Amino acid sequence: MADKVLMKGNEALAEAAIQAGCRHYFGYPITPQTEVAAYMAKRMPKIGGCFLQAESEIAAINMVYGVASAGKRVMTSSSSPGISLKEEGISYLAGADLPAFIVNVQRGGPGLGGIQPSQSDYFQSTRGGGHGDYHIIVLAPSSVQEMADLTVKGFDLADEYRMPAMVLADGTMGQMMEPVTMGSYQPKTVEKPWAVTGTRMQRPHNIVNSLYLNPEELERTNFERYARYAVIEQKEAMYEAFLMDDADICVTAFGIASRVSRNAVLAARAEGIKVGMLRPITLWPFPKAPFAEAADRVSAFISVELSMGQMIEDVELATRCKRPVYLCNRTGGMIPSPEQVLAKIKEIAGGLK
Amino acid sequence: MSAVQIVIAGFGGQGILFAGKFLAYKGLLEEQNVSWLPSYGPEMRGGTANCSVILSDSAIGSPIVTHPDVLMVMNLPSLDKFEDAVVPGGKIFVDSTLIERKVKRTDVEVHYVPATQMATDAGIPTLANMLLTGKLMKEVPALCGGDWEAALKKVVSARHQELLAYNLKALQTGAAFEG
């Protein structure tokens, strides 16, 4: 086992990508994810990899498309406004069934917004992000260790299901340092017989494409893709349950919001309030089952978010609105304090009595 | 559960983030849970820097320190900004060369250290941050023990290990300061 070292989330993610076998990085600088690019710029030339600062986000995602077509592990990273620019390319990656790894270290929006942490790209990422019928796998780390671990997971899932996977982090996850252990990853090796690597006159041409002018054929590809999505929803949903066994109230949060909420849950427990937390680790697929199950036991849910309330809709869907779901939020780069979350828990607990 | 929540704040270039990183590494070497979160927002562009550091025996929830047990400040705007946030009974460490006013709070323990002047006198003018950190560690039981030099080795870059001795001297000078 390798030693624990202190690393920024952005750097741990970049190192994990390299350990996952990624040797191609294309990006364009933007706060608060620039350390990912900086780390790649430093490391890639030393290990025979490719770091390229593209002329724009749009160029970078299309370079990703190129390398992905050749069957190699490839990534790009950005922050909210830059991800919006990449969405066209992400839709093309999905339409061409290409694996790719994308990082969004979110900042406040809309528009150019600010540079402080945010979770307001939840809708964008969990609903695909670009045009057309598609999803991408969305992973939400809540520690520097998970920034690393979920990166390796993201590459593996992308290859296995031939689709883009995204780590959806935020400014605090990218900037904070925590102890992290790496070096013992065993990335999956997935055969890619579809890759365009040259036929050597030995096989028919492989074609990577997202254009289907025949609607019957396009419909068929979408049906096939959604059959694959159904398998992913069945098999790949990940979450953490914290103090949920006897909980009357279920707090739910991901990423930095879950870290803040953890403090509030413990403080409420110290005051005798039976509260627990469900933390989705995959945002798509959303872990519906534990929410559906919790809806039969708890009296209310509280969704803690750094947005105007986006994940709350998935909580309502997963619980079929069986119980009220309250929102506790800050937005625009602000972060709820543990006191704010605790006050919300007490307010709801008081109403229940 | 024992945890200490620290905010270090001052001007960019004073080594604010470095001092925080050093404390975080010291905790890591003692097998504590640690987190370090820097300011990276617009305030940095305005010339101020701060970081939140938490050392804890149990898992760390929020890495954001809103109510520090320990506050170390190296400029007036930082004292103005964070003074009221310190928990009652908390400790404030002030570089009194750079901050002329006194702390208004009466429910906290305050240490005034002329760190910038002392560092200049000691021939290490750029290490006022570590000098003040030395005093801080001396006065906070949870931070006092352990191997200070080993933690320094982790944060002083491999290319500049010759700076190790200066940093250690700064810590020790600060720790020895009575006042």
Short mmCIF file of N, CA, C and O in Angstrom, two decimals, chain A residues 2 19 64 101 104 113 159 188 200 213 224 245 263:
data_model
loop_
_atom_site.label_atom_id
_atom_site.label_comp_id
_atom_site.label_asym_id
_atom_site.label_seq_id
_atom_site.Cartn_x
_atom_site.Cartn_y
_atom_site.Cartn_z
N ALA A 2 0.55 2.15 -0.87
CA ALA A 2 1.34 3.39 -0.95
C ALA A 2 1.06 4.28 0.25
O ALA A 2 0.07 4.11 0.95
N GLN A 19 -2.80 7.05 -13.43
CA GLN A 19 -2.72 5.67 -12.93
C GLN A 19 -3.79 4.79 -13.58
O GLN A 19 -3.63 3.57 -13.66
N VAL A 64 -10.71 15.02 -27.78
CA VAL A 64 -11.10 13.85 -26.99
C VAL A 64 -11.83 12.84 -27.88
O VAL A 64 -11.57 11.64 -27.83
N PHE A 101 -13.57 10.48 -20.55
CA PHE A 101 -13.68 10.91 -19.16
C PHE A 101 -13.62 12.44 -19.10
O PHE A 101 -12.72 13.05 -19.67
N ASN A 104 -15.91 18.10 -14.37
CA ASN A 104 -16.49 19.42 -14.18
C ASN A 104 -16.30 19.83 -12.72
O ASN A 104 -16.96 19.30 -11.83
N GLY A 113 -20.91 33.62 -14.52
CA GLY A 113 -21.10 33.34 -13.09
C GLY A 113 -19.99 33.86 -12.24
O GLY A 113 -19.54 34.99 -12.39
N ASP A 159 -15.32 2.86 -20.39
CA ASP A 159 -14.88 1.81 -21.33
C ASP A 159 -15.88 0.66 -21.37
O ASP A 159 -16.23 0.16 -22.45
N LYS A 188 -9.47 -1.58 -15.29
CA LYS A 188 -9.95 -2.64 -16.18
C LYS A 188 -9.36 -2.48 -17.58
O LYS A 188 -9.14 -1.37 -18.04
N ARG A 200 -5.14 -2.70 -41.52
CA ARG A 200 -4.02 -3.53 -41.99
C ARG A 200 -4.49 -4.50 -43.08
O ARG A 200 -3.97 -5.60 -43.20
N LEU A 213 -29.01 9.32 -40.99
CA LEU A 213 -30.06 10.02 -41.71
C LEU A 213 -31.32 9.19 -41.85
O LEU A 213 -32.40 9.71 -42.08
N GLU A 224 -31.21 0.84 -28.42
CA GLU A 224 -30.11 -0.02 -27.94
C GLU A 224 -29.35 0.66 -26.81
O GLU A 224 -28.96 0.04 -25.83
N ASP A 245 -30.23 3.85 9.96
CA ASP A 245 -30.97 2.69 10.46
C ASP A 245 -32.26 3.06 11.20
O ASP A 245 -33.29 2.45 11.00
N ASN A 263 -21.75 17.20 9.48
CA ASN A 263 -21.63 17.93 10.75
C ASN A 263 -23.00 18.17 11.37
O ASN A 263 -23.20 17.98 12.58
#
